[in-house]
Coordinates of C-alpha atoms and ligand atoms in Angstrom, one line a residue:
X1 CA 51.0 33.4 15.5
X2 CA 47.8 31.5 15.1
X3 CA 47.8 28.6 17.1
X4 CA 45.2 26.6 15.9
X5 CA 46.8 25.7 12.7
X6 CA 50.7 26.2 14.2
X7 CA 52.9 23.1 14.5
X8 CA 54.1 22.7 18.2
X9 CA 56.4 19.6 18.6
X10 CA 59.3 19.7 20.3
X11 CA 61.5 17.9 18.4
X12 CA 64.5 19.0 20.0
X13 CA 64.1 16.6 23.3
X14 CA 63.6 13.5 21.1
X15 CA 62.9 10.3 23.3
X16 CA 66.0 8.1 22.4
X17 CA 63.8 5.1 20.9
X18 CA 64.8 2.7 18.3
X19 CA 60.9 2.5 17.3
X20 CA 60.1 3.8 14.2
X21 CA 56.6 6.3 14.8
X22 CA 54.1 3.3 14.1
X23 CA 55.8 1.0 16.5
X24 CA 55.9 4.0 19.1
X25 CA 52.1 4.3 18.8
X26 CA 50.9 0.9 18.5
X27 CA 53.4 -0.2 21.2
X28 CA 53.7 2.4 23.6
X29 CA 50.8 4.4 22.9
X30 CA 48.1 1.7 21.9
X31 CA 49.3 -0.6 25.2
X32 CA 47.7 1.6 27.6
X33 CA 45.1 3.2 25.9
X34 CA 43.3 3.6 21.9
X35 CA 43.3 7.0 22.6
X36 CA 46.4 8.0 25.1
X37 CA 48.0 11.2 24.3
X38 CA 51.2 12.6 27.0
X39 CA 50.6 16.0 25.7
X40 CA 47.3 16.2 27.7
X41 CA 49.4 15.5 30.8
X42 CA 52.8 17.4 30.1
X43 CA 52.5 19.8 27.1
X44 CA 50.5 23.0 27.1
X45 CA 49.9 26.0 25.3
X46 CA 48.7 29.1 27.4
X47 CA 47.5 32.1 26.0
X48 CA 48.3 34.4 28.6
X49 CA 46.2 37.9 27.3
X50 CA 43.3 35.9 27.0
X51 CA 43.8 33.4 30.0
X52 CA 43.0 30.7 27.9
X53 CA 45.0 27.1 27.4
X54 CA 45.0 24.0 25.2
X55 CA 47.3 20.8 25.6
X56 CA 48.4 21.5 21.9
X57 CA 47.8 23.7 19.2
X58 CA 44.9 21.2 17.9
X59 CA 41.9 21.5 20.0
X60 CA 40.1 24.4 20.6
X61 CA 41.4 26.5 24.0
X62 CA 39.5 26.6 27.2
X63 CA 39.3 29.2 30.1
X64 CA 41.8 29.5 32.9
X65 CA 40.0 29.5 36.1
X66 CA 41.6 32.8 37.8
X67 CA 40.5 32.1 41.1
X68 CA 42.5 29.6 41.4
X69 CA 45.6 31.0 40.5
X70 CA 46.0 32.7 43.8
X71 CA 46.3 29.7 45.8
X72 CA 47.6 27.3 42.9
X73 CA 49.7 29.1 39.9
X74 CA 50.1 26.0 38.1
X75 CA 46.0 25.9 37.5
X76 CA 47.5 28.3 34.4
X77 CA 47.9 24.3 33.0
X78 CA 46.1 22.3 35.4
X79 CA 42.7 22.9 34.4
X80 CA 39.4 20.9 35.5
X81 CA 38.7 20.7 31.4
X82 CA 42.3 19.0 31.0
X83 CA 41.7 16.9 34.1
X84 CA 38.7 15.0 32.5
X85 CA 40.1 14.7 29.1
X86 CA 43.0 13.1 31.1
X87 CA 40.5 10.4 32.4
X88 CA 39.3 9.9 28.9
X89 CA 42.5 9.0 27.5
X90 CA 43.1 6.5 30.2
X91 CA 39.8 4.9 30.0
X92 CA 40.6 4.5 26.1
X93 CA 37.7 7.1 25.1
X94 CA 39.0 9.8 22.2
X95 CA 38.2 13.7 23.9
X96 CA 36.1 15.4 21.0
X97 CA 38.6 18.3 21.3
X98 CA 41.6 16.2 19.3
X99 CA 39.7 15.6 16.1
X100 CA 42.4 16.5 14.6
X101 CA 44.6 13.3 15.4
X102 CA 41.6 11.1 15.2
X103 CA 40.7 11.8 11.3
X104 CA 44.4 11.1 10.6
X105 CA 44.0 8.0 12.2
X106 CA 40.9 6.9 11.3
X107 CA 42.7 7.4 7.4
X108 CA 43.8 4.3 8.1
X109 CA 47.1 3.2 5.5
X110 CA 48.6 2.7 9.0
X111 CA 48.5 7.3 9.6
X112 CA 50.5 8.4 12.1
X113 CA 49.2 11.1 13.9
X114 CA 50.4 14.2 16.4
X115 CA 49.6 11.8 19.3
X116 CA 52.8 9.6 18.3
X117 CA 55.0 13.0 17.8
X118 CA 53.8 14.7 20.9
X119 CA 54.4 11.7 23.0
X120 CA 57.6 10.3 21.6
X121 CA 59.7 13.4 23.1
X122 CA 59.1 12.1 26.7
X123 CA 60.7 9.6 28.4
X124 CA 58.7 6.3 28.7
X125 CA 58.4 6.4 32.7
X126 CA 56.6 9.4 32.2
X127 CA 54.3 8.1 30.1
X128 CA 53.5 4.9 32.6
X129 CA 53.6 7.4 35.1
X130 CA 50.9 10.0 33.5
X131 CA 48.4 6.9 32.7
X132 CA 48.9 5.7 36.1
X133 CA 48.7 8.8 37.9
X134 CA 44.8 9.8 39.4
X135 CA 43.2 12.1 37.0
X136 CA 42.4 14.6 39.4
X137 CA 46.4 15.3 40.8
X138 CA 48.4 18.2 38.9
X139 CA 51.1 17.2 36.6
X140 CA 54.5 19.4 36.3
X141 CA 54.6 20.4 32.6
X142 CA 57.8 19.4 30.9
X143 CA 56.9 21.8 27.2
X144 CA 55.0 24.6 27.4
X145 CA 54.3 27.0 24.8
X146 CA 53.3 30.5 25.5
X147 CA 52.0 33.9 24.3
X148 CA 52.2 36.7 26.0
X149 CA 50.3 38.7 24.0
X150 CA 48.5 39.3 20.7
X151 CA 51.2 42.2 19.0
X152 CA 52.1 41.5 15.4
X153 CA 52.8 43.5 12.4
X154 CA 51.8 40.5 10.4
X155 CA 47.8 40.0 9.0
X156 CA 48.0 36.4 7.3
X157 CA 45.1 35.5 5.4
X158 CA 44.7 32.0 8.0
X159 CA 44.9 34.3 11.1
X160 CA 42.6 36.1 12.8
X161 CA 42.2 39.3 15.6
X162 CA 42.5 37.0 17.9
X163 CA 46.4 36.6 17.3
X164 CA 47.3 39.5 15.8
X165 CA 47.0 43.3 16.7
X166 CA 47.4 44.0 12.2
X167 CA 44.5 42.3 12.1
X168 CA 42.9 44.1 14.8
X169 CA 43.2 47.0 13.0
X170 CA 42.0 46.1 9.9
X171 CA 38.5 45.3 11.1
X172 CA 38.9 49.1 13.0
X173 CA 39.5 50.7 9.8
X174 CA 37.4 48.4 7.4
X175 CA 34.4 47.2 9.6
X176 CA 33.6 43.3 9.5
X177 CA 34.3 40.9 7.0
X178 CA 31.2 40.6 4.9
X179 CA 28.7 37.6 3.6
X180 CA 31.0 34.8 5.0
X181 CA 28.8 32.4 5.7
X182 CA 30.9 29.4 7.3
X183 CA 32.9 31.7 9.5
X184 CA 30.6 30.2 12.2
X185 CA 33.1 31.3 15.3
X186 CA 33.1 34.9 13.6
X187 CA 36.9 35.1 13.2
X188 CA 36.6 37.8 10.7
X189 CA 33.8 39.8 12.2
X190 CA 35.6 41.5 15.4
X191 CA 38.5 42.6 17.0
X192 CA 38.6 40.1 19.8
X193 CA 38.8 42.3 22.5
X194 CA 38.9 39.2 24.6
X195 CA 42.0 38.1 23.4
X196 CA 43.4 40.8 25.1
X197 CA 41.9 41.6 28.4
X198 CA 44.1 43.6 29.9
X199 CA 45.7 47.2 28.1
X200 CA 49.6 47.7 28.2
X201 CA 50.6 48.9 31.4
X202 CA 47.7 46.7 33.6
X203 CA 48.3 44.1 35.7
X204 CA 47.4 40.9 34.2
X205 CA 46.7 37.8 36.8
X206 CA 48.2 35.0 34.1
X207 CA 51.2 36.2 33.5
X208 CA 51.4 37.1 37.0
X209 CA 51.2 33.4 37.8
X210 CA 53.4 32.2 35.1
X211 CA 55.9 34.2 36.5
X212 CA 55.3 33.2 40.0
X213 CA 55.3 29.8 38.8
X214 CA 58.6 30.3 37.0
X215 CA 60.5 31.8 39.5
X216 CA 59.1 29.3 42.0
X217 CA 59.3 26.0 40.2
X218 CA 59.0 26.0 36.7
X219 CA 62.4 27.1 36.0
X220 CA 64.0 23.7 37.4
X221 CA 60.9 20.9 36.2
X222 CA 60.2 22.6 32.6
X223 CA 62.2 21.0 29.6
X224 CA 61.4 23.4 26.9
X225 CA 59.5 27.0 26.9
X226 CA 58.8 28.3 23.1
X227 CA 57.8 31.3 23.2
X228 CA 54.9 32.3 20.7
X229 CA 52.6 35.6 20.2
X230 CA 51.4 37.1 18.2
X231 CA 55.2 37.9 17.0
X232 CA 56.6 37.1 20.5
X233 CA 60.0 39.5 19.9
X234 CA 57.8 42.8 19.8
X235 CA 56.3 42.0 23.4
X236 CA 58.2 43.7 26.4
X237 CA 57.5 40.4 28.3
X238 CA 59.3 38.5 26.3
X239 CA 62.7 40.4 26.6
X240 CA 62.0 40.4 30.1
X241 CA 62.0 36.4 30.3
X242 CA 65.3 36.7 28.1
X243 CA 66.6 39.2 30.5
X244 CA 65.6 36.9 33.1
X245 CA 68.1 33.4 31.2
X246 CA 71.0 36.6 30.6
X247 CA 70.9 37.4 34.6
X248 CA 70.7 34.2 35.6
X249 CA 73.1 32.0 33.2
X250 CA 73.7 28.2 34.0
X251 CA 70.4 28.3 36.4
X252 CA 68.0 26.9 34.4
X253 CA 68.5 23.8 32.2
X254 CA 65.0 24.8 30.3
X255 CA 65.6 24.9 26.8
X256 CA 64.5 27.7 24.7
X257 CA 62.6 27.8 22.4
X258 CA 60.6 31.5 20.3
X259 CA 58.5 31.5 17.5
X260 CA 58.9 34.4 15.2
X261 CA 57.6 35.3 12.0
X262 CA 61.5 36.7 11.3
X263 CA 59.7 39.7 9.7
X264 CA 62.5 42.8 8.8
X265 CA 60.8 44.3 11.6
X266 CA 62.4 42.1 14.1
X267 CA 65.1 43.4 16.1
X268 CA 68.0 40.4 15.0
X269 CA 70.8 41.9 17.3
X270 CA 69.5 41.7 20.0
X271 CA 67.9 38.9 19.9
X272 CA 71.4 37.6 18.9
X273 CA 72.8 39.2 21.7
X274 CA 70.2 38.3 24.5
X275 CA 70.5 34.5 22.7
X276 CA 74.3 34.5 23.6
X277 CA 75.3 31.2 25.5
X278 CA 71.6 30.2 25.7
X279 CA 70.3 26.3 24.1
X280 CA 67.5 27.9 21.9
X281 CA 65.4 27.0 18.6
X282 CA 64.2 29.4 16.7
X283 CA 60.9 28.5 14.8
X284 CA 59.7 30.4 12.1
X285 CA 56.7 29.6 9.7
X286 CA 56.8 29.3 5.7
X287 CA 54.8 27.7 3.1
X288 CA 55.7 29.3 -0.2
X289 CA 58.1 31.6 -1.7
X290 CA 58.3 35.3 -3.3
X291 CA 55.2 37.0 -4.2
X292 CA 52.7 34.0 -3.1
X293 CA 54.2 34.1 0.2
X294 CA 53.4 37.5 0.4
X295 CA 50.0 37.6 -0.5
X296 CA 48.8 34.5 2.1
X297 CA 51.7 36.0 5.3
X298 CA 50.8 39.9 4.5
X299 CA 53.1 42.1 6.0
X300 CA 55.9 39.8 4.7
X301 CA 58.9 40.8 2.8
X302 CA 59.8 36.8 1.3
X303 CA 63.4 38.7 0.6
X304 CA 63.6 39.6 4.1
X305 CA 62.3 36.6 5.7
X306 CA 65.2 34.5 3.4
X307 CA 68.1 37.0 5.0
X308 CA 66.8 36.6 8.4
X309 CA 66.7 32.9 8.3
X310 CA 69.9 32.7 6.7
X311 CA 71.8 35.2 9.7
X312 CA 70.5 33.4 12.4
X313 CA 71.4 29.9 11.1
X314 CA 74.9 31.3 10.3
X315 CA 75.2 33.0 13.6
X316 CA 75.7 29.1 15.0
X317 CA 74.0 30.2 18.3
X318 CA 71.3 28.2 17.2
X319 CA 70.5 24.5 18.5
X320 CA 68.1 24.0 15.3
X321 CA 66.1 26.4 12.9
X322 CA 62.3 25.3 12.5
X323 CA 60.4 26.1 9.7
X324 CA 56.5 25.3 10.3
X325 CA 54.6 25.1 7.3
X326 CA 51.1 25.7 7.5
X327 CA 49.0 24.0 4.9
X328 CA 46.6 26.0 2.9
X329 CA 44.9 26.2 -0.3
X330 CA 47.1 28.6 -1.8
X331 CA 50.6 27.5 -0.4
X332 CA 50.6 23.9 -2.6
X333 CA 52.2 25.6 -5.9
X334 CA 55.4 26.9 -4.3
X335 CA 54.9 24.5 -1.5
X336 CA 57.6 21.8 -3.5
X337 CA 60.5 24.6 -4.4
X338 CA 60.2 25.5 -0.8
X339 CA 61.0 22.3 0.3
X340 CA 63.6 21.8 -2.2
X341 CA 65.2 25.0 -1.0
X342 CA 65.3 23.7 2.7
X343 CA 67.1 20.9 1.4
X344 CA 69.6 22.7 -0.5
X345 CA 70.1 24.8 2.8
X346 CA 70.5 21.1 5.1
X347 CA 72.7 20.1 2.0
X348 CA 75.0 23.5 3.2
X349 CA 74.4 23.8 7.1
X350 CA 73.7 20.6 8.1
X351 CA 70.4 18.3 9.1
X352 CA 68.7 20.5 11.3
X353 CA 69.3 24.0 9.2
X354 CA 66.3 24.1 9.1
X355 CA 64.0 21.2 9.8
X356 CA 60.4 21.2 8.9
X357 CA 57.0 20.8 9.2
X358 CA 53.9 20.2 7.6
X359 CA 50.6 21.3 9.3
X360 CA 47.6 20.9 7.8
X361 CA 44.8 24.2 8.1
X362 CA 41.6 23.1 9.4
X363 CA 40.2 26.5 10.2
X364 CA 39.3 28.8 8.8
X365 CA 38.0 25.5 6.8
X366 CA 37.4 27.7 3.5
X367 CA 41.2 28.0 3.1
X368 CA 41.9 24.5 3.8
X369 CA 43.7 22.4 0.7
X370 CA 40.4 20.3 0.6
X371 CA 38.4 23.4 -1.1
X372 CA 40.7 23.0 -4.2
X373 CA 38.4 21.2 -7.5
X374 CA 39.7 17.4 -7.6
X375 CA 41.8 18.2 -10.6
X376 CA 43.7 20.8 -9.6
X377 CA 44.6 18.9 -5.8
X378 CA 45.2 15.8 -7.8
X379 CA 48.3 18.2 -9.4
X380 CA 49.3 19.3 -6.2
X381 CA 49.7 15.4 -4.8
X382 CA 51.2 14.3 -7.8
X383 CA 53.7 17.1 -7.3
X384 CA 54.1 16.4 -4.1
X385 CA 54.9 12.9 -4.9
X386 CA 57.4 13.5 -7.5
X387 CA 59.6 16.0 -4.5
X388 CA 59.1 12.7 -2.4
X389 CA 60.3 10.1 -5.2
X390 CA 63.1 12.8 -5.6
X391 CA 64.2 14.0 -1.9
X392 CA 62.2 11.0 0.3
X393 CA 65.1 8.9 0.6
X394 CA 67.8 11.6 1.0
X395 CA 69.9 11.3 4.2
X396 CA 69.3 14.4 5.3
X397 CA 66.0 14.2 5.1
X398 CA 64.3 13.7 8.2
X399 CA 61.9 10.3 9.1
X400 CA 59.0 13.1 10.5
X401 CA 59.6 15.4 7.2
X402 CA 59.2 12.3 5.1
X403 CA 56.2 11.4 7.0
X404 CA 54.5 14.6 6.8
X405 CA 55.2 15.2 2.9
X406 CA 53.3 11.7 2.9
X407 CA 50.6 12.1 4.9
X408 CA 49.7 15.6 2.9
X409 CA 49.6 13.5 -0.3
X410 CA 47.4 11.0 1.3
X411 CA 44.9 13.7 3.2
X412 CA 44.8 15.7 -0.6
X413 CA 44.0 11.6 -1.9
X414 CA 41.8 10.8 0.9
X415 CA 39.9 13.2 3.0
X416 CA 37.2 15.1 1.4
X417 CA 36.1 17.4 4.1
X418 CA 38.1 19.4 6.5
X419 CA 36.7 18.6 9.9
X420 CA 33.3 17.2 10.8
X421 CA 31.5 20.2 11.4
X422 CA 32.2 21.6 8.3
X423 CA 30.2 23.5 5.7
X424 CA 29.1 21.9 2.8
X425 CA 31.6 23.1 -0.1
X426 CA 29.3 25.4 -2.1
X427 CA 29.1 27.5 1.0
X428 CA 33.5 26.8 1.5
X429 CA 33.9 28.2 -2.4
X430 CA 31.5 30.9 -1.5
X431 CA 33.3 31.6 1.3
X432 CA 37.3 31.3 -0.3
X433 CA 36.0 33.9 -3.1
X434 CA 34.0 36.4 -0.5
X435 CA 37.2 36.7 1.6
X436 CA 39.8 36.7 -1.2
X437 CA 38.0 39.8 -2.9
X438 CA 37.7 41.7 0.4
X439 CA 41.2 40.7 1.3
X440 CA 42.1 42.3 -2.1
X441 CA 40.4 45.2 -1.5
X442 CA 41.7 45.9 1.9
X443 CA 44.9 44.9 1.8
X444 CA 45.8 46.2 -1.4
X445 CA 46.1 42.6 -3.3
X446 CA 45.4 40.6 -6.6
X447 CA 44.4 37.3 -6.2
X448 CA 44.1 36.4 -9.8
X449 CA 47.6 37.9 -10.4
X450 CA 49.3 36.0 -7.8
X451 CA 47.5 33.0 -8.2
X452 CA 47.2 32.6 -11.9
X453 CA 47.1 28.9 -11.7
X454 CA 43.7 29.2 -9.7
X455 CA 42.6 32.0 -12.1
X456 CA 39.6 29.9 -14.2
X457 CA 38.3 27.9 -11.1
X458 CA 38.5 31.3 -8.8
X459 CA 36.5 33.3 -12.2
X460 CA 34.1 30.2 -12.1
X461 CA 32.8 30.3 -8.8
X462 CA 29.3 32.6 -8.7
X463 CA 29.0 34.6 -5.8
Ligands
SF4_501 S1 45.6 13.6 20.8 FE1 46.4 15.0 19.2 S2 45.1 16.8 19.4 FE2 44.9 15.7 21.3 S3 46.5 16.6 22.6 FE3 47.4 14.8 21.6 S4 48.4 15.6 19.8 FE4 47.0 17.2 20.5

């Protein structure tokens, strides 16, 4: 799964606070520091094919030092990078790296952003004892997500080679995408080989250490592992770590956690079976239905996806069903019936069957929601704000849902750009229509078809 736009938060180890999210930030968060953040202390996502980490799925990932992972296993987290970004947040200064949280923020209209959710799930004498603790020492992680490796049968439109082995082979067979002129870290114009540094079979040095570190340590300190790819149940080491909970039942207290993209591909008994007496999540991601679905998540049958969801949650060996919704330019006219959908199926199974999130793509920033004309995003938040008027004060709704329906309708109101270092949007619509048509070509698609709403803005734009 691609990472950079994927919704991480463990929701499932909730901080028992009476604070509502603002209260949390300006009063827990705020009281130590403008800019503190826990998940640079105890929250990590490690790629483990590329050796490269991040404290969340926002800022950009850094470089593992393997060197010293033969003295040190835990340097998979404890990098120098996070170390310094650590000091930042104490001394109040925001790391460039989480841009993300700081343009919600600086929205104003009182925004919440991740910082509050990715902070709120610890308990608050961790968080005194993170700002307190010298920037230099290592910190035991308490959530760490992590990919094993890059295999997927999935090519969505937002991803990349980088996190998918489809997409790999698309730029094998079809060379480059072509004339795209804010792809500026050339996403579309490789196949990443260093993604994936090691071939099946080799002996590769980070997952070396994570398992040394598991077997060692991690197994007793870590709250939650969620386990991501790629499509994390078509990599052996990902059985093996399930082997590893089946052999060893009652040993661990970590709770588990697996992303999949609950394509037909995926092999549901055993998962079901290996899952058997376990605490786990299963996360999924959605952000329209039927054949719109299909076209942005392609390799996805929607029919499928809808069977798989439904089997799992009615297996009851679930702790909670995640659905992560990541926020694009296409997704916003199905985006409502979705959510309507999810509520019908909370109305049915109960609160957390599923739950969901709503993650706004930065990157690649020509399919972010903000390339959409002013007329046509004014729609989508007035949609949007008739599902909230509707479903906002529903019971079963929960508070972070409601917040994140509202903070997409005030980012479509609000922000006009997707991230600082964007392209200006000429060179954004240029962009959206160069990649559509290839994406057509090569993946046997019809924009206009699918999108018909789009049609006269997508005819309009000259390339
Ligand atoms: S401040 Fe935001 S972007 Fe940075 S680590 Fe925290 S949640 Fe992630």
């Amino acid at each position: 799964m691609f990472l950079e736009n994927f919704q991480s938060s463990f929701t499932n180890i909730l901080n028992k606070t009476s604070m509502n999210d603002l209260e949390f930030r300006q009063q827990v968060l705020d009281t130590k520091s403008a800019s503190f953040c826990a998940a640079k202390w105890y929250n990590a996502t490690i790629w483990l094919g590329s050796g490269q980490t991040t404290s969340c799925h926002h800022p950009p990932a850094h470089k593992i030092d393997d060197e010293l992972l033969k003295t040190n296993p835990s340097a998979i987290h404890n990098t120098v990078e996070k170390k310094i970004d650590r000091l930042n947040m104490q001394l109040g200064n925001r790391p460039k790296g989480c841009e993300y949280c700081w343009k919600i923020e600086d929205m104003g209209r009182d925004a919440v952003s991740d910082r509050v959710y990715k902070s709120k799930i610890y308990p608050l004498e961790a968080l005194n004892e993170a700002y307190q603790k010298p920037h230099q020492e290592d910190v035991n992680l308490r959530t760490l997500e992590i990919a094993f490796d890059r295999t997927c049968q999935f090519a969505c439109s937002y991803c990349n080679p980088a996190f998918s082995s489809t997409w790999v082979r698309d730029i094998q067979r079809n060379g480059p995408y072509e004339r795209l002129v804010s792809d500026g870290r050339n996403h579309f114009t490789h196949t990443h080989d260093r993604a994936q540094l090691y071939r099946f079979g080799e002996t590769n040095p980070y997952v070396e250490a994570f398992f040394k570190w598991w077997e060692t340590d991690l197994y007793r300190t870590l709250q939650e592992l969620r386990i991501t790819g790629g499509e994390p149940l078509m990599s052996g080491e990902t059985w093996k770590l399930l082997d590893w909970f089946k052999e060893n039942k009652g040993k661990s207290q970590t709770k588990l956690a697996i992303n999949s993209n609950l394509g037909k591909e995926v092999d549901l008994d055993r998962l079901l079976d290996s899952i058997d007496g376990l605490d786990i999540d299963i996360y999924t991601s959605m952000e329209s239905t039927g054949q719109q679905a299909e076209y942005i998540r392609d390799g996805l049958n929607y029919s499928a996806w809808v069977m798989n969801l439904i089997r799992l949650i009615e297996s009851r060996k679930l702790r909670g069903m995640h659905v992560m919704c990541t926020i694009n330019a296409l997704c916003l006219d199905t985006l409502p019936n979705l959510l309507t959908t999810f509520m019908r199926y909370k109305q049915y199974y109960g609160q957390d069957f599923p739950n969901f999130t709503l993650n706004i793509l930065r990157f690649p920033s020509f399919q972010s929601p903000l390339v959409l004309p002013p007329e046509i995003r004014n729609h989508h938040k007035n949609q949007l704000q008739a599902w909230l008027d509707q479903w906002g004060s529903n019971e079963l709704i929960q508070e972070h849902e409601r917040n994140h329906v509202q903070r997409l309708i005030d980012y479509l109101d609000v922000v006009k750009t997707p991230h600082s270092d964007t392209f200006d949007m000429p060179a954004l619509h240029n962009d959206f229509k160069q990649f559509y048509q290839q994406y057509d070509q090569r993946r046997n698609k019809n924009f206009t078809k699918t999108f018909s709403h789009l049609t006269s803005w997508y005819d309009s734009i000259q390339v």
